[in-house]
Coordinates of C-alpha atoms in Angstrom, one line a residue:
M1 CA 140.3 98.0 -4.9
N2 CA 141.0 95.8 -8.0
E3 CA 138.6 93.4 -9.7
S4 CA 139.7 90.5 -7.6
G5 CA 138.6 92.2 -4.4
K6 CA 142.1 93.1 -3.2
I7 CA 142.4 96.0 -0.8
N8 CA 145.7 97.9 -0.3
I9 CA 145.7 100.0 2.8
K10 CA 148.2 101.6 5.1
L11 CA 147.5 100.9 8.8
P12 CA 149.0 102.3 12.0
F13 CA 151.2 100.1 14.2
F14 CA 148.7 99.8 17.1
I15 CA 146.1 98.3 14.7
L16 CA 148.6 96.0 13.0
E17 CA 149.8 94.7 16.4
K18 CA 146.2 93.9 17.4
L19 CA 145.6 92.0 14.2
E20 CA 148.9 90.0 14.6
N21 CA 148.0 89.1 18.2
D22 CA 144.5 88.0 17.3
A23 CA 145.7 85.9 14.4
I24 CA 148.0 84.0 16.9
T25 CA 145.5 83.9 19.8
F26 CA 142.6 82.6 17.7
N27 CA 144.7 80.6 15.2
I28 CA 143.1 82.2 12.1
T29 CA 144.5 84.2 9.1
K30 CA 144.7 87.9 9.1
N31 CA 142.7 87.8 5.9
K32 CA 139.8 86.1 7.7
I33 CA 140.0 88.7 10.4
F34 CA 139.8 91.4 7.7
N35 CA 136.7 89.9 6.2
E36 CA 134.9 89.4 9.6
I37 CA 135.7 93.1 10.5
Y38 CA 134.2 94.2 7.2
R39 CA 131.1 92.0 7.7
S40 CA 130.5 93.4 11.2
F41 CA 131.3 97.1 10.6
K42 CA 130.6 97.7 6.9
N43 CA 127.5 100.0 7.7
K44 CA 129.0 101.6 10.8
Y45 CA 131.5 104.1 9.4
K46 CA 132.0 106.8 12.0
G47 CA 134.4 109.2 10.4
Y48 CA 137.4 108.5 12.6
K49 CA 140.6 110.2 11.3
I50 CA 143.4 107.8 11.9
E51 CA 146.9 109.1 11.7
I52 CA 149.3 107.0 9.6
N53 CA 152.6 108.9 9.8
G54 CA 154.3 106.8 12.4
K55 CA 157.6 105.1 11.9
Y56 CA 156.2 101.6 12.2
D57 CA 153.0 102.1 10.1
K58 CA 152.8 99.7 7.2
K59 CA 151.0 99.1 4.0
K60 CA 149.0 95.8 4.0
S61 CA 147.0 93.9 1.4
F62 CA 143.8 92.0 2.1
T63 CA 141.3 90.3 -0.2
L64 CA 137.6 90.4 0.3
N65 CA 135.9 87.0 -0.1
K66 CA 133.3 86.6 -2.8
A67 CA 130.3 87.5 -0.7
N68 CA 131.9 90.6 0.8
H69 CA 133.4 91.6 -2.5
R70 CA 130.0 91.5 -4.2
D71 CA 128.4 93.4 -1.2
Y72 CA 131.1 96.0 -1.3
I73 CA 130.6 96.8 -5.0
D74 CA 126.8 96.6 -5.0
I75 CA 126.0 98.4 -1.8
I76 CA 128.8 99.9 0.2
M77 CA 130.7 101.8 -2.5
G78 CA 127.4 103.5 -3.5
K79 CA 126.7 104.6 0.1
I80 CA 130.1 105.6 1.2
Y81 CA 131.6 107.3 -1.8
V82 CA 128.5 109.0 -3.2
N83 CA 129.9 112.5 -2.8
N84 CA 133.6 111.6 -2.7
D85 CA 133.6 112.6 1.0
I86 CA 136.0 109.8 1.9
N87 CA 138.3 107.4 0.1
E88 CA 138.6 103.7 0.3
A89 CA 141.7 103.8 2.7
E90 CA 139.9 106.1 5.1
Y91 CA 136.8 103.9 5.1
F92 CA 138.7 100.7 5.9
R93 CA 141.0 102.3 8.5
D94 CA 137.9 103.5 10.3
L95 CA 136.5 99.9 10.4
F96 CA 139.8 98.5 11.6
Y97 CA 140.0 101.1 14.3
Q98 CA 136.5 100.4 15.6
Y99 CA 137.5 96.7 15.9
S100 CA 140.9 97.3 17.5
I101 CA 139.5 99.4 20.5
L102 CA 137.1 96.6 21.5
P103 CA 138.1 94.2 24.4
I104 CA 139.3 90.8 23.2
F105 CA 136.1 88.9 24.3
E106 CA 134.1 91.3 22.0
R107 CA 136.6 90.8 19.1
E108 CA 136.1 87.0 19.7
K109 CA 132.4 87.4 19.1
I110 CA 133.0 89.2 15.8
L111 CA 135.6 86.6 14.5
F112 CA 133.5 83.6 15.5
K113 CA 130.0 85.0 14.8
N114 CA 128.7 81.8 13.3
N115 CA 129.6 79.8 16.4
F116 CA 127.9 82.3 18.7
E117 CA 124.8 82.4 16.5
K118 CA 124.4 78.6 16.5
L119 CA 125.0 78.2 20.2
E120 CA 122.5 81.0 21.1
K121 CA 119.9 79.4 18.8
A122 CA 120.5 76.0 20.4
I123 CA 120.3 77.4 23.9
N124 CA 117.1 79.5 23.1
E125 CA 115.4 76.5 21.6
K126 CA 116.8 74.0 24.2
R127 CA 118.2 71.7 21.5
K128 CA 121.2 69.4 21.7
I129 CA 124.3 70.0 19.5
K130 CA 127.1 68.0 18.0
L131 CA 130.3 69.9 18.9
Y132 CA 133.7 69.4 17.2
S133 CA 136.6 70.4 19.4
K134 CA 140.2 69.2 20.0
N135 CA 139.8 66.4 17.5
R136 CA 136.8 65.0 19.3
V137 CA 133.1 64.9 18.4
R138 CA 130.8 65.4 21.4
E139 CA 127.1 65.1 21.9
F140 CA 126.5 68.2 24.1
N141 CA 123.6 69.8 26.0
P142 CA 124.3 73.6 25.9
Y143 CA 123.0 75.6 28.9
F144 CA 124.6 79.0 28.8
I145 CA 127.4 81.2 27.4
K146 CA 129.5 83.2 29.9
Q147 CA 132.4 85.6 29.5
S148 CA 135.3 85.2 31.9
E149 CA 138.3 87.6 31.8
E150 CA 139.5 87.4 28.2
F151 CA 137.2 84.9 26.4
N152 CA 133.7 83.5 26.1
Y153 CA 132.8 80.0 27.1
I154 CA 129.9 77.6 26.5
F155 CA 128.8 75.5 29.5
G156 CA 126.9 72.3 29.2
Y157 CA 126.7 68.6 29.8
C158 CA 129.0 66.4 27.7
E159 CA 127.5 63.0 27.0
L160 CA 131.0 61.7 25.9
R161 CA 132.3 62.3 29.4
N162 CA 129.0 62.1 31.3
D163 CA 129.8 65.3 33.1
Y164 CA 129.7 69.1 32.9
R165 CA 132.2 70.6 30.5
I166 CA 133.2 74.1 29.4
F167 CA 134.6 75.0 26.0
R168 CA 136.0 78.3 24.7
V169 CA 133.7 79.3 21.9
S170 CA 136.6 80.2 19.6
N171 CA 138.1 76.7 20.0
I172 CA 135.1 75.0 18.6
K173 CA 135.7 73.9 15.0
E174 CA 132.1 73.1 14.0
I175 CA 128.6 73.0 15.5
D176 CA 125.6 71.0 14.3
I177 CA 122.2 71.6 15.9
Y178 CA 119.9 68.6 16.5
N179 CA 116.1 68.5 16.7
E180 CA 116.4 66.6 20.0
K181 CA 115.7 68.5 23.2
I182 CA 118.5 69.0 25.8
I183 CA 118.4 67.2 29.1
E184 CA 118.9 69.4 32.2
Y185 CA 120.5 66.9 34.5
N186 CA 120.5 69.1 37.6
K187 CA 118.9 72.5 37.2
E188 CA 120.1 73.6 40.7
Q189 CA 123.7 72.7 39.9
I190 CA 123.5 74.4 36.5
E191 CA 122.3 77.7 38.2
K192 CA 125.1 77.4 40.7
Y193 CA 127.7 77.2 38.0
K194 CA 126.1 80.1 36.2
E195 CA 126.0 82.4 39.2
N196 CA 129.6 81.6 40.2
F197 CA 131.0 81.0 36.8
D198 CA 134.6 79.8 36.5
P199 CA 135.9 78.3 33.2
F200 CA 138.0 75.8 35.2
L201 CA 134.9 74.4 37.0
S202 CA 136.4 75.2 40.5
S203 CA 133.1 75.1 42.4
E204 CA 133.4 73.0 45.5
K205 CA 137.0 72.0 44.7
R206 CA 139.8 72.9 47.1
V207 CA 143.5 73.5 46.9
K208 CA 145.7 74.2 49.9
V209 CA 149.0 76.0 49.5
K210 CA 151.8 77.6 51.6
F211 CA 153.2 80.9 50.4
T212 CA 156.5 82.7 51.2
E213 CA 156.1 86.3 52.1
Y214 CA 157.0 87.3 48.6
G215 CA 154.5 84.7 47.3
I216 CA 151.7 86.5 49.2
E217 CA 152.7 89.8 47.6
K218 CA 152.6 88.1 44.2
Y219 CA 149.1 86.6 44.8
N220 CA 147.8 90.1 45.6
K221 CA 149.2 91.4 42.3
I222 CA 148.5 88.5 39.8
V223 CA 144.8 88.7 39.1
S224 CA 144.4 86.7 35.9
N225 CA 142.9 83.3 36.8
R226 CA 143.4 84.1 40.5
P227 CA 141.5 81.5 42.7
K228 CA 139.1 82.6 45.4
I229 CA 140.3 82.4 49.1
I230 CA 138.1 80.2 51.3
K231 CA 140.3 80.4 54.4
K232 CA 143.8 81.5 55.4
E233 CA 145.9 81.1 58.4
N234 CA 149.2 82.9 58.4
N235 CA 150.9 81.9 55.1
I236 CA 148.7 78.8 54.5
Y237 CA 145.7 79.4 52.2
L238 CA 142.8 77.3 51.2
F239 CA 141.3 78.1 47.8
E240 CA 138.2 77.3 45.8
C241 CA 140.2 76.0 42.9
S242 CA 140.3 73.0 40.5
E243 CA 143.6 71.2 39.8
K244 CA 143.4 72.4 36.2
K245 CA 143.2 76.1 37.3
A246 CA 146.0 75.6 39.9
Q247 CA 148.2 74.1 37.1
V248 CA 147.7 77.4 35.2
Y249 CA 148.0 79.8 38.1
F250 CA 150.6 78.6 40.5
P251 CA 153.6 77.7 38.3
Q252 CA 154.3 81.4 37.9
F253 CA 155.1 81.5 41.6
F254 CA 157.9 79.0 41.1
T255 CA 159.5 78.4 44.6
D256 CA 157.4 81.0 46.3
V257 CA 154.5 78.6 46.7
E258 CA 154.3 75.0 48.1
I259 CA 151.3 72.9 47.1
L260 CA 150.0 71.0 50.2
E261 CA 146.8 69.5 49.0
P262 CA 145.5 67.6 47.0
K263 CA 148.4 65.1 46.8
S264 CA 147.8 64.6 43.1
L265 CA 148.5 68.3 42.4
R266 CA 151.5 68.3 44.8
K267 CA 152.9 65.3 42.8
W268 CA 152.3 67.2 39.5
Y269 CA 154.0 70.3 40.7
K270 CA 157.0 68.3 42.1
E271 CA 157.4 66.5 38.7
K272 CA 157.4 69.8 36.8
L273 CA 160.1 71.3 39.1
E274 CA 162.2 68.1 38.8
K275 CA 162.0 68.3 35.0
A276 CA 163.1 72.0 35.1
L277 CA 166.0 71.1 37.4
K278 CA 167.2 68.4 35.0
T279 CA 167.0 70.9 32.2
Y280 CA 169.1 73.5 34.0
T281 CA 171.7 71.2 35.4
K282 CA 172.9 70.5 31.8
D283 CA 175.6 72.7 30.5
Y284 CA 174.4 75.1 27.8
T285 CA 176.3 75.2 24.6
S286 CA 175.4 77.6 21.8

């Protein structure tokens, strides 16, 4: 490491790929990821021996921010290298490896630690927050955090929309905690959402579809965001599913599904197919 806090390290392809994907998924820089990994794992060196002789392994440079740089010089270097048992590259490869083997929702907690800490504090103290997300500022009553499939979500009551809302924790830009206590508008309803959590708020919402035989096969295989079956009769299925969830899940079936109800969703699906048809009726020229 040089005086500016720059670290040069060779990493195996499987770790580099995880860093690249996380930078895209969470819309943050690889250098920020590096600093958050260091902050979370700096005292957790486990002695993993990571092989770096692969064809696609590459040398990468990262820069520790001021706080981490100072910490690394004052504390970590003295602990880790006291008997020259390991070198800098081995130490950082170990930290990167520990991060890379975690599921994505755990990596999200590491990368957005400040968001999680503020939300948990507000929930524990039952205090309102100001939440900045998607270019909007919202007065929000936070009730609980839940993990669903890949990501973590905060559930609460949004006073901007006067309704329950869910936000992915990693999509929140900033959080301010108020002294004002939260309002629990309907405790029974909140517990119901908590017990049957769905980031698309599908509880008590219904979508009816008609599958082809191949569509039924696909439904049994495509598990990500798959809606819960309420009733089925032959190839007609009634799901507990919000329109937003249906708009994510059913387009991958293309013509192997027909939306029957609600009419608004059927209209949405029809417009998407018509737009696709117009695109593909044009002659393609390179």
